[in-house]
């Protein structure tokens, strides 16, 4: 569960990054966050995992009060969230297997459990054959599938994706959408910031439209024109 109450983020610019955001996202929802560049989509998303701190207001993510979280608690909050970015952010010197395993090793899982889970998750995103490849040896769509595998390896309840199809062609974007919807159908909340109106219009889900830091539309099954 994600809940924002009157959340403000003031970067000191003319326009607030978040202007009194109040919204609730229940477990298992699929939510698009849409709006033009500079509207505040990334800010909304970064507030959830405390990449940016709120100026005022209250943010709750599962049992965490994110707006008053301590530095010690931040890594624990982030274990409950998988995060995927437009530019994949894979580690270039590690293989695909190692990129996914790394996320599990840092949370002190036994090596045999790590190996089993990595193989399982790579199969789920269709990348078993690429396990020993390096990121620069696979396509953008495959790299994004690795990033998704890494994000959900630890079975977080929430998957956050900031423009996950931003660098991908339409067919590959479609493939990524199907994977995100599959993850969502298993009960994981998906929050996806996007400009990709084709995806929003073809795969209907709740739409939160942001403009100048404000939610100007909250519509179940809504569309979007970029
Ligand atoms: P979007 O993701 O929709 O493109 P952002 O959340 O990145 O929008 O930006 C919202 C507003 O906040 C913009 O005016 C942007 O310039 C500003 N902003 C974002 N991050 C920072 C920052 N670190 N410092 C100052 N201003 C920022
Ligand atoms: P995107 O819109 O591609 O998601 P981001 O919003 O993540 O890009 O911006 C990239 C980086 O630049 C972030 O660290 C963000 O905080 C920072 N940033 C964005 N807008 C501004 C701004 N107006 N002033 C200073 N930093 C900014």
PDB file of C-alpha atoms and ligand atoms in Angstrom:
ATOM      1  CA  UNK A   1       0.000   0.000   0.000  1.00  0.00           C
ATOM      2  CA  UNK A   2       1.196   3.475  -0.912  1.00  0.00           C
ATOM      3  CA  UNK A   3      -0.420   6.535   0.598  1.00  0.00           C
ATOM      4  CA  UNK A   4       0.402  10.221   0.117  1.00  0.00           C
ATOM      5  CA  UNK A   5      -1.292  12.866   2.276  1.00  0.00           C
ATOM      6  CA  UNK A   6      -0.765  16.495   1.287  1.00  0.00           C
ATOM      7  CA  UNK A   7       2.778  15.841   0.117  1.00  0.00           C
ATOM      8  CA  UNK A   8       4.824  18.842  -0.957  1.00  0.00           C
ATOM      9  CA  UNK A   9       8.288  18.824  -2.518  1.00  0.00           C
ATOM     10  CA  UNK A  10       9.779  22.263  -2.899  1.00  0.00           C
ATOM     11  CA  UNK A  11      13.065  22.295  -4.848  1.00  0.00           C
ATOM     12  CA  UNK A  12      13.180  26.065  -4.551  1.00  0.00           C
ATOM     13  CA  UNK A  13      11.960  26.556  -8.133  1.00  0.00           C
ATOM     14  CA  UNK A  14       8.969  28.609  -9.204  1.00  0.00           C
ATOM     15  CA  UNK A  15       6.823  25.497  -9.480  1.00  0.00           C
ATOM     16  CA  UNK A  16       6.639  22.843  -6.748  1.00  0.00           C
ATOM     17  CA  UNK A  17       7.992  19.381  -7.663  1.00  0.00           C
ATOM     18  CA  UNK A  18       5.026  17.941  -5.734  1.00  0.00           C
ATOM     19  CA  UNK A  19       2.124  20.234  -4.898  1.00  0.00           C
ATOM     20  CA  UNK A  20      -0.072  18.778  -2.144  1.00  0.00           C
ATOM     21  CA  UNK A  21      -0.280  15.256  -3.511  1.00  0.00           C
ATOM     22  CA  UNK A  22      -2.948  13.127  -1.864  1.00  0.00           C
ATOM     23  CA  UNK A  23      -3.439   9.656  -3.292  1.00  0.00           C
ATOM     24  CA  UNK A  24      -3.756   6.041  -2.243  1.00  0.00           C
ATOM     25  CA  UNK A  25      -2.589   3.018  -4.225  1.00  0.00           C
ATOM     26  CA  UNK A  26      -3.740  -0.359  -2.951  1.00  0.00           C
ATOM     27  CA  UNK A  27      -1.796  -3.597  -3.054  1.00  0.00           C
ATOM     28  CA  UNK A  28      -2.093  -5.260  -6.458  1.00  0.00           C
ATOM     29  CA  UNK A  29      -3.002  -2.169  -8.492  1.00  0.00           C
ATOM     30  CA  UNK A  30      -1.385  -1.205 -11.801  1.00  0.00           C
ATOM     31  CA  UNK A  31      -1.040   2.573 -11.996  1.00  0.00           C
ATOM     32  CA  UNK A  32       0.364   4.748 -14.772  1.00  0.00           C
ATOM     33  CA  UNK A  33       1.808   8.130 -13.837  1.00  0.00           C
ATOM     34  CA  UNK A  34       1.577  10.366 -16.911  1.00  0.00           C
ATOM     35  CA  UNK A  35       2.215  13.992 -17.790  1.00  0.00           C
ATOM     36  CA  UNK A  36       4.659  16.134 -19.757  1.00  0.00           C
ATOM     37  CA  UNK A  37       8.362  16.381 -19.039  1.00  0.00           C
ATOM     38  CA  UNK A  38       8.965  18.364 -15.860  1.00  0.00           C
ATOM     39  CA  UNK A  39       5.436  17.684 -14.537  1.00  0.00           C
ATOM     40  CA  UNK A  40       6.676  15.868 -11.432  1.00  0.00           C
ATOM     41  CA  UNK A  41       6.389  12.176 -12.357  1.00  0.00           C
ATOM     42  CA  UNK A  42       9.918  11.305 -11.260  1.00  0.00           C
ATOM     43  CA  UNK A  43       9.535  13.371  -8.113  1.00  0.00           C
ATOM     44  CA  UNK A  44       6.371  11.446  -7.192  1.00  0.00           C
ATOM     45  CA  UNK A  45       8.174   8.164  -7.738  1.00  0.00           C
ATOM     46  CA  UNK A  46      11.390   9.213  -5.995  1.00  0.00           C
ATOM     47  CA  UNK A  47       9.413  10.329  -2.938  1.00  0.00           C
ATOM     48  CA  UNK A  48       8.166   6.724  -2.577  1.00  0.00           C
ATOM     49  CA  UNK A  49      11.612   5.249  -2.085  1.00  0.00           C
ATOM     50  CA  UNK A  50      13.053   8.327  -0.389  1.00  0.00           C
ATOM     51  CA  UNK A  51      15.406   9.265  -3.188  1.00  0.00           C
ATOM     52  CA  UNK A  52      14.019  12.727  -2.545  1.00  0.00           C
ATOM     53  CA  UNK A  53      12.638  13.755   0.844  1.00  0.00           C
ATOM     54  CA  UNK A  54       9.268  15.500   1.185  1.00  0.00           C
ATOM     55  CA  UNK A  55       9.207  19.135   2.289  1.00  0.00           C
ATOM     56  CA  UNK A  56       5.931  18.465   4.133  1.00  0.00           C
ATOM     57  CA  UNK A  57       3.076  15.989   4.245  1.00  0.00           C
ATOM     58  CA  UNK A  58       2.953  12.280   4.967  1.00  0.00           C
ATOM     59  CA  UNK A  59       4.043   9.312   2.856  1.00  0.00           C
ATOM     60  CA  UNK A  60       3.367   5.733   3.857  1.00  0.00           C
ATOM     61  CA  UNK A  61       4.676   2.697   1.967  1.00  0.00           C
ATOM     62  CA  UNK A  62       3.550  -0.588   3.507  1.00  0.00           C
ATOM     63  CA  UNK A  63       4.454  -0.215   7.174  1.00  0.00           C
ATOM     64  CA  UNK A  64       6.980   2.547   6.654  1.00  0.00           C
ATOM     65  CA  UNK A  65       6.355   6.166   7.413  1.00  0.00           C
ATOM     66  CA  UNK A  66       8.626   7.355   4.590  1.00  0.00           C
ATOM     67  CA  UNK A  67       8.295  11.030   5.454  1.00  0.00           C
ATOM     68  CA  UNK A  68       9.954  10.471   8.841  1.00  0.00           C
ATOM     69  CA  UNK A  69      12.148   7.479   7.997  1.00  0.00           C
ATOM     70  CA  UNK A  70      15.601   7.156   9.565  1.00  0.00           C
ATOM     71  CA  UNK A  71      18.723   6.509   7.472  1.00  0.00           C
ATOM     72  CA  UNK A  72      18.977   3.077   9.075  1.00  0.00           C
ATOM     73  CA  UNK A  73      15.510   2.115   7.878  1.00  0.00           C
ATOM     74  CA  UNK A  74      15.926   3.244   4.239  1.00  0.00           C
ATOM     75  CA  UNK A  75      17.554  -0.002   2.992  1.00  0.00           C
ATOM     76  CA  UNK A  76      14.697  -1.991   4.572  1.00  0.00           C
ATOM     77  CA  UNK A  77      12.095   0.218   2.899  1.00  0.00           C
ATOM     78  CA  UNK A  78      13.873  -0.302  -0.444  1.00  0.00           C
ATOM     79  CA  UNK A  79      13.712  -4.091  -0.059  1.00  0.00           C
ATOM     80  CA  UNK A  80       9.955  -3.789  -0.297  1.00  0.00           C
ATOM     81  CA  UNK A  81      10.218  -1.929  -3.610  1.00  0.00           C
ATOM     82  CA  UNK A  82      11.691  -3.110  -6.899  1.00  0.00           C
ATOM     83  CA  UNK A  83      12.821  -0.217  -9.075  1.00  0.00           C
ATOM     84  CA  UNK A  84      13.360  -0.144 -12.840  1.00  0.00           C
ATOM     85  CA  UNK A  85      14.733   2.821 -14.798  1.00  0.00           C
ATOM     86  CA  UNK A  86      14.656   3.990 -18.409  1.00  0.00           C
ATOM     87  CA  UNK A  87      18.418   3.407 -18.782  1.00  0.00           C
ATOM     88  CA  UNK A  88      18.409  -0.064 -17.131  1.00  0.00           C
ATOM     89  CA  UNK A  89      21.355   0.689 -14.792  1.00  0.00           C
ATOM     90  CA  UNK A  90      22.938  -2.769 -15.083  1.00  0.00           C
ATOM     91  CA  UNK A  91      26.472  -3.322 -13.794  1.00  0.00           C
ATOM     92  CA  UNK A  92      28.569  -3.566 -17.004  1.00  0.00           C
ATOM     93  CA  UNK A  93      31.309  -5.820 -15.662  1.00  0.00           C
ATOM     94  CA  UNK A  94      28.933  -8.427 -14.264  1.00  0.00           C
ATOM     95  CA  UNK A  95      27.154 -11.115 -16.283  1.00  0.00           C
ATOM     96  CA  UNK A  96      23.370 -11.182 -16.523  1.00  0.00           C
ATOM     97  CA  UNK A  97      23.328 -13.940 -13.894  1.00  0.00           C
ATOM     98  CA  UNK A  98      25.596 -11.920 -11.605  1.00  0.00           C
ATOM     99  CA  UNK A  99      23.569  -8.719 -12.065  1.00  0.00           C
ATOM    100  CA  UNK A 100      20.471 -10.487 -10.757  1.00  0.00           C
ATOM    101  CA  UNK A 101      22.341 -12.488  -8.105  1.00  0.00           C
ATOM    102  CA  UNK A 102      23.969  -9.347  -6.717  1.00  0.00           C
ATOM    103  CA  UNK A 103      20.616  -7.987  -5.571  1.00  0.00           C
ATOM    104  CA  UNK A 104      20.017 -11.152  -3.547  1.00  0.00           C
ATOM    105  CA  UNK A 105      23.556 -11.511  -2.196  1.00  0.00           C
ATOM    106  CA  UNK A 106      23.367  -8.095  -0.578  1.00  0.00           C
ATOM    107  CA  UNK A 107      20.435  -9.294   1.482  1.00  0.00           C
ATOM    108  CA  UNK A 108      22.450 -12.249   2.804  1.00  0.00           C
ATOM    109  CA  UNK A 109      20.788 -15.157   1.070  1.00  0.00           C
ATOM    110  CA  UNK A 110      22.573 -18.543   0.971  1.00  0.00           C
ATOM    111  CA  UNK A 111      24.476 -19.124  -2.325  1.00  0.00           C
ATOM    112  CA  UNK A 112      22.345 -22.162  -3.264  1.00  0.00           C
ATOM    113  CA  UNK A 113      19.139 -20.180  -2.673  1.00  0.00           C
ATOM    114  CA  UNK A 114      20.517 -17.315  -4.754  1.00  0.00           C
ATOM    115  CA  UNK A 115      21.369 -19.610  -7.669  1.00  0.00           C
ATOM    116  CA  UNK A 116      17.959 -21.263  -7.608  1.00  0.00           C
ATOM    117  CA  UNK A 117      16.097 -17.982  -7.498  1.00  0.00           C
ATOM    118  CA  UNK A 118      18.226 -16.345 -10.235  1.00  0.00           C
ATOM    119  CA  UNK A 119      17.637 -19.283 -12.596  1.00  0.00           C
ATOM    120  CA  UNK A 120      13.925 -19.217 -11.830  1.00  0.00           C
ATOM    121  CA  UNK A 121      13.576 -15.483 -12.440  1.00  0.00           C
ATOM    122  CA  UNK A 122      15.721 -15.492 -15.617  1.00  0.00           C
ATOM    123  CA  UNK A 123      13.447 -18.232 -16.986  1.00  0.00           C
ATOM    124  CA  UNK A 124      10.430 -16.101 -16.130  1.00  0.00           C
ATOM    125  CA  UNK A 125      11.709 -13.196 -18.248  1.00  0.00           C
ATOM    126  CA  UNK A 126      12.926 -15.545 -21.006  1.00  0.00           C
ATOM    127  CA  UNK A 127      16.664 -14.984 -20.543  1.00  0.00           C
ATOM    128  CA  UNK A 128      17.982 -18.381 -19.469  1.00  0.00           C
ATOM    129  CA  UNK A 129      20.153 -18.527 -22.608  1.00  0.00           C
ATOM    130  CA  UNK A 130      21.748 -15.156 -21.832  1.00  0.00           C
ATOM    131  CA  UNK A 131      22.771 -15.858 -18.230  1.00  0.00           C
ATOM    132  CA  UNK A 132      26.502 -15.789 -19.020  1.00  0.00           C
ATOM    133  CA  UNK A 133      26.357 -12.798 -21.385  1.00  0.00           C
ATOM    134  CA  UNK A 134      27.371  -9.294 -20.379  1.00  0.00           C
ATOM    135  CA  UNK A 135      24.970  -6.333 -20.636  1.00  0.00           C
ATOM    136  CA  UNK A 136      26.695  -4.880 -23.747  1.00  0.00           C
ATOM    137  CA  UNK A 137      26.201  -8.210 -25.551  1.00  0.00           C
ATOM    138  CA  UNK A 138      22.392  -8.145 -25.369  1.00  0.00           C
ATOM    139  CA  UNK A 139      19.689  -5.881 -26.804  1.00  0.00           C
ATOM    140  CA  UNK A 140      18.013  -2.972 -25.000  1.00  0.00           C
ATOM    141  CA  UNK A 141      14.832  -4.990 -24.497  1.00  0.00           C
ATOM    142  CA  UNK A 142      16.834  -7.850 -23.023  1.00  0.00           C
ATOM    143  CA  UNK A 143      18.692  -5.442 -20.752  1.00  0.00           C
ATOM    144  CA  UNK A 144      15.381  -4.092 -19.495  1.00  0.00           C
ATOM    145  CA  UNK A 145      14.207  -7.660 -18.854  1.00  0.00           C
ATOM    146  CA  UNK A 146      17.347  -8.216 -16.759  1.00  0.00           C
ATOM    147  CA  UNK A 147      16.635  -5.004 -14.860  1.00  0.00           C
ATOM    148  CA  UNK A 148      13.090  -6.208 -14.172  1.00  0.00           C
ATOM    149  CA  UNK A 149      14.386  -9.627 -13.084  1.00  0.00           C
ATOM    150  CA  UNK A 150      16.793  -7.911 -10.696  1.00  0.00           C
ATOM    151  CA  UNK A 151      14.045  -5.653  -9.345  1.00  0.00           C
ATOM    152  CA  UNK A 152      11.674  -8.511  -8.522  1.00  0.00           C
ATOM    153  CA  UNK A 153      14.238 -11.166  -7.518  1.00  0.00           C
ATOM    154  CA  UNK A 154      13.554 -10.456  -3.869  1.00  0.00           C
ATOM    155  CA  UNK A 155       9.748 -10.633  -4.438  1.00  0.00           C
ATOM    156  CA  UNK A 156       8.946  -7.053  -3.432  1.00  0.00           C
ATOM    157  CA  UNK A 157       5.272  -6.155  -3.068  1.00  0.00           C
ATOM    158  CA  UNK A 158       5.714  -3.057  -5.206  1.00  0.00           C
ATOM    159  CA  UNK A 159       7.456  -2.550  -8.552  1.00  0.00           C
ATOM    160  CA  UNK A 160       8.246   1.025  -9.523  1.00  0.00           C
ATOM    161  CA  UNK A 161       9.178   1.746 -13.124  1.00  0.00           C
ATOM    162  CA  UNK A 162      10.325   5.182 -14.283  1.00  0.00           C
ATOM    163  CA  UNK A 163       9.898   5.350 -18.098  1.00  0.00           C
ATOM    164  CA  UNK A 164      10.760   1.639 -18.521  1.00  0.00           C
ATOM    165  CA  UNK A 165      10.011   1.718 -22.271  1.00  0.00           C
ATOM    166  CA  UNK A 166      11.586   5.134 -22.883  1.00  0.00           C
ATOM    167  CA  UNK A 167      14.572   3.738 -24.806  1.00  0.00           C
ATOM    168  CA  UNK A 168      12.785   0.869 -26.542  1.00  0.00           C
ATOM    169  CA  UNK A 169      11.052   0.404 -29.899  1.00  0.00           C
ATOM    170  CA  UNK A 170       7.294  -0.332 -29.977  1.00  0.00           C
ATOM    171  CA  UNK A 171       7.575  -4.143 -30.261  1.00  0.00           C
ATOM    172  CA  UNK A 172      10.085  -4.331 -27.440  1.00  0.00           C
ATOM    173  CA  UNK A 173       7.973  -1.951 -25.336  1.00  0.00           C
ATOM    174  CA  UNK A 174       5.032  -4.282 -25.867  1.00  0.00           C
ATOM    175  CA  UNK A 175       7.127  -7.194 -24.609  1.00  0.00           C
ATOM    176  CA  UNK A 176       8.133  -5.238 -21.485  1.00  0.00           C
ATOM    177  CA  UNK A 177       4.491  -4.286 -20.848  1.00  0.00           C
ATOM    178  CA  UNK A 178       3.452  -7.921 -20.997  1.00  0.00           C
ATOM    179  CA  UNK A 179       6.106  -8.808 -18.416  1.00  0.00           C
ATOM    180  CA  UNK A 180       4.995  -5.959 -16.124  1.00  0.00           C
ATOM    181  CA  UNK A 181       1.373  -7.099 -16.442  1.00  0.00           C
ATOM    182  CA  UNK A 182       2.358 -10.681 -15.660  1.00  0.00           C
ATOM    183  CA  UNK A 183       4.165  -9.510 -12.517  1.00  0.00           C
ATOM    184  CA  UNK A 184       1.103  -7.443 -11.604  1.00  0.00           C
ATOM    185  CA  UNK A 185      -1.209 -10.419 -12.118  1.00  0.00           C
ATOM    186  CA  UNK A 186       0.833 -12.274  -9.495  1.00  0.00           C
ATOM    187  CA  UNK A 187      -0.233  -9.611  -6.952  1.00  0.00           C
ATOM    188  CA  UNK A 188       2.605  -7.112  -7.196  1.00  0.00           C
ATOM    189  CA  UNK A 189       1.646  -3.432  -7.263  1.00  0.00           C
ATOM    190  CA  UNK A 190       3.077  -1.741 -10.379  1.00  0.00           C
ATOM    191  CA  UNK A 191       3.570   2.027 -10.544  1.00  0.00           C
ATOM    192  CA  UNK A 192       4.841   3.116 -13.959  1.00  0.00           C
ATOM    193  CA  UNK A 193       5.747   6.660 -14.967  1.00  0.00           C
ATOM    194  CA  UNK A 194       5.535   6.989 -18.735  1.00  0.00           C
ATOM    195  CA  UNK A 195       5.217   9.176 -21.812  1.00  0.00           C
ATOM    196  CA  UNK A 196       4.271   6.159 -23.880  1.00  0.00           C
ATOM    197  CA  UNK A 197       0.661   6.952 -24.793  1.00  0.00           C
ATOM    198  CA  UNK A 198       0.434   3.837 -26.999  1.00  0.00           C
ATOM    199  CA  UNK A 199       1.031   1.589 -24.004  1.00  0.00           C
ATOM    200  CA  UNK A 200      -1.357   3.571 -21.780  1.00  0.00           C
ATOM    201  CA  UNK A 201      -4.088   3.414 -24.425  1.00  0.00           C
ATOM    202  CA  UNK A 202      -3.580  -0.234 -25.382  1.00  0.00           C
ATOM    203  CA  UNK A 203      -3.066  -1.683 -21.911  1.00  0.00           C
ATOM    204  CA  UNK A 204      -5.714   0.062 -19.833  1.00  0.00           C
ATOM    205  CA  UNK A 205      -5.044   0.636 -16.148  1.00  0.00           C
ATOM    206  CA  UNK A 206      -5.558   3.390 -13.594  1.00  0.00           C
ATOM    207  CA  UNK A 207      -4.069   6.683 -14.808  1.00  0.00           C
ATOM    208  CA  UNK A 208      -2.715   9.425 -12.541  1.00  0.00           C
ATOM    209  CA  UNK A 209      -2.018  12.504 -14.622  1.00  0.00           C
ATOM    210  CA  UNK A 210       0.393  15.024 -13.143  1.00  0.00           C
ATOM    211  CA  UNK A 211       0.851  18.641 -14.188  1.00  0.00           C
ATOM    212  CA  UNK A 212       2.989  21.217 -12.383  1.00  0.00           C
ATOM    213  CA  UNK A 213       3.330  18.888  -9.386  1.00  0.00           C
ATOM    214  CA  UNK A 214      -0.427  18.324  -9.008  1.00  0.00           C
ATOM    215  CA  UNK A 215      -2.567  15.290  -9.742  1.00  0.00           C
ATOM    216  CA  UNK A 216      -5.038  16.657 -12.277  1.00  0.00           C
ATOM    217  CA  UNK A 217      -6.685  13.338 -13.175  1.00  0.00           C
ATOM    218  CA  UNK A 218      -7.122   9.985 -11.417  1.00  0.00           C
ATOM    219  CA  UNK A 219      -8.983   7.677 -13.763  1.00  0.00           C
ATOM    220  CA  UNK A 220      -9.465   3.916 -13.744  1.00  0.00           C
ATOM    221  CA  UNK A 221      -8.840   2.565 -17.262  1.00  0.00           C
ATOM    222  CA  UNK A 222      -8.074   6.033 -18.613  1.00  0.00           C
ATOM    223  CA  UNK A 223      -6.153   6.880 -21.776  1.00  0.00           C
ATOM    224  CA  UNK A 224      -3.447   9.431 -22.517  1.00  0.00           C
ATOM    225  CA  UNK A 225      -2.427  11.695 -25.381  1.00  0.00           C
ATOM    226  CA  UNK A 226       1.209  12.778 -25.174  1.00  0.00           C
TER     227      UNK A 226
HETATM  228  P1  LIG B   1       9.137  14.572 -14.711  1.00  0.00           P
HETATM  229  O1  LIG B   1       9.623  13.282 -14.143  1.00  0.00           O
HETATM  230  O2  LIG B   1       7.656  14.591 -14.911  1.00  0.00           O
HETATM  231  O3  LIG B   1       9.883  14.965 -15.939  1.00  0.00           O
HETATM  232  P2  LIG B   1      10.439  15.774 -12.426  1.00  0.00           P
HETATM  233  O4  LIG B   1       9.815  15.173 -11.221  1.00  0.00           O
HETATM  234  O5  LIG B   1      11.757  15.271 -12.870  1.00  0.00           O
HETATM  235  O6  LIG B   1       9.384  15.709 -13.634  1.00  0.00           O
HETATM  236  O7  LIG B   1      10.536  17.338 -12.227  1.00  0.00           O
HETATM  237  C1  LIG B   1       9.481  18.114 -11.669  1.00  0.00           C
HETATM  238  C2  LIG B   1       9.984  19.524 -11.453  1.00  0.00           C
HETATM  239  O8  LIG B   1      10.946  19.537 -10.412  1.00  0.00           O
HETATM  240  C3  LIG B   1      10.686  20.134 -12.661  1.00  0.00           C
HETATM  241  O9  LIG B   1      10.404  21.499 -12.664  1.00  0.00           O
HETATM  242  C4  LIG B   1      12.149  19.855 -12.380  1.00  0.00           C
HETATM  243  O10 LIG B   1      12.966  20.784 -13.042  1.00  0.00           O
HETATM  244  C5  LIG B   1      12.196  19.992 -10.882  1.00  0.00           C
HETATM  245  N1  LIG B   1      13.273  19.165 -10.284  1.00  0.00           N
HETATM  246  C6  LIG B   1      13.367  17.814 -10.321  1.00  0.00           C
HETATM  247  N2  LIG B   1      14.446  17.395  -9.666  1.00  0.00           N
HETATM  248  C7  LIG B   1      15.055  18.512  -9.211  1.00  0.00           C
HETATM  249  C8  LIG B   1      16.245  18.748  -8.453  1.00  0.00           C
HETATM  250  N3  LIG B   1      17.014  17.754  -8.021  1.00  0.00           N
HETATM  251  N4  LIG B   1      16.554  20.025  -8.161  1.00  0.00           N
HETATM  252  C9  LIG B   1      15.785  21.043  -8.562  1.00  0.00           C
HETATM  253  N5  LIG B   1      14.662  20.896  -9.267  1.00  0.00           N
HETATM  254  C10 LIG B   1      14.294  19.650  -9.593  1.00  0.00           C
HETATM  255  P1  LIG B   2      13.953  12.046 -15.934  1.00  0.00           P
HETATM  256  O1  LIG B   2      12.924  13.118 -16.236  1.00  0.00           O
HETATM  257  O2  LIG B   2      14.627  11.479 -17.157  1.00  0.00           O
HETATM  258  O3  LIG B   2      13.447  11.000 -14.976  1.00  0.00           O
HETATM  259  P2  LIG B   2      15.226  13.097 -13.686  1.00  0.00           P
HETATM  260  O4  LIG B   2      14.009  13.831 -13.251  1.00  0.00           O
HETATM  261  O5  LIG B   2      15.597  11.834 -12.985  1.00  0.00           O
HETATM  262  O6  LIG B   2      15.152  12.780 -15.228  1.00  0.00           O
HETATM  263  O7  LIG B   2      16.431  14.102 -13.650  1.00  0.00           O
HETATM  264  C1  LIG B   2      17.777  13.676 -13.748  1.00  0.00           C
HETATM  265  C2  LIG B   2      18.557  14.279 -12.594  1.00  0.00           C
HETATM  266  O8  LIG B   2      18.557  15.698 -12.652  1.00  0.00           O
HETATM  267  C3  LIG B   2      17.972  13.913 -11.246  1.00  0.00           C
HETATM  268  O9  LIG B   2      18.995  13.729 -10.314  1.00  0.00           O
HETATM  269  C4  LIG B   2      17.109  15.121 -10.896  1.00  0.00           C
HETATM  270  O10 LIG B   2      16.928  15.220  -9.502  1.00  0.00           O
HETATM  271  C5  LIG B   2      17.944  16.239 -11.469  1.00  0.00           C
HETATM  272  N1  LIG B   2      17.160  17.399 -11.885  1.00  0.00           N
HETATM  273  C6  LIG B   2      16.029  17.388 -12.635  1.00  0.00           C
HETATM  274  N2  LIG B   2      15.579  18.644 -12.827  1.00  0.00           N
HETATM  275  C7  LIG B   2      16.449  19.463 -12.186  1.00  0.00           C
HETATM  276  C8  LIG B   2      16.542  20.863 -12.002  1.00  0.00           C
HETATM  277  N3  LIG B   2      15.656  21.707 -12.508  1.00  0.00           N
HETATM  278  N4  LIG B   2      17.572  21.344 -11.290  1.00  0.00           N
HETATM  279  C9  LIG B   2      18.465  20.520 -10.771  1.00  0.00           C
HETATM  280  N5  LIG B   2      18.444  19.181 -10.891  1.00  0.00           N
HETATM  281  C10 LIG B   2      17.449  18.661 -11.599  1.00  0.00           C
END
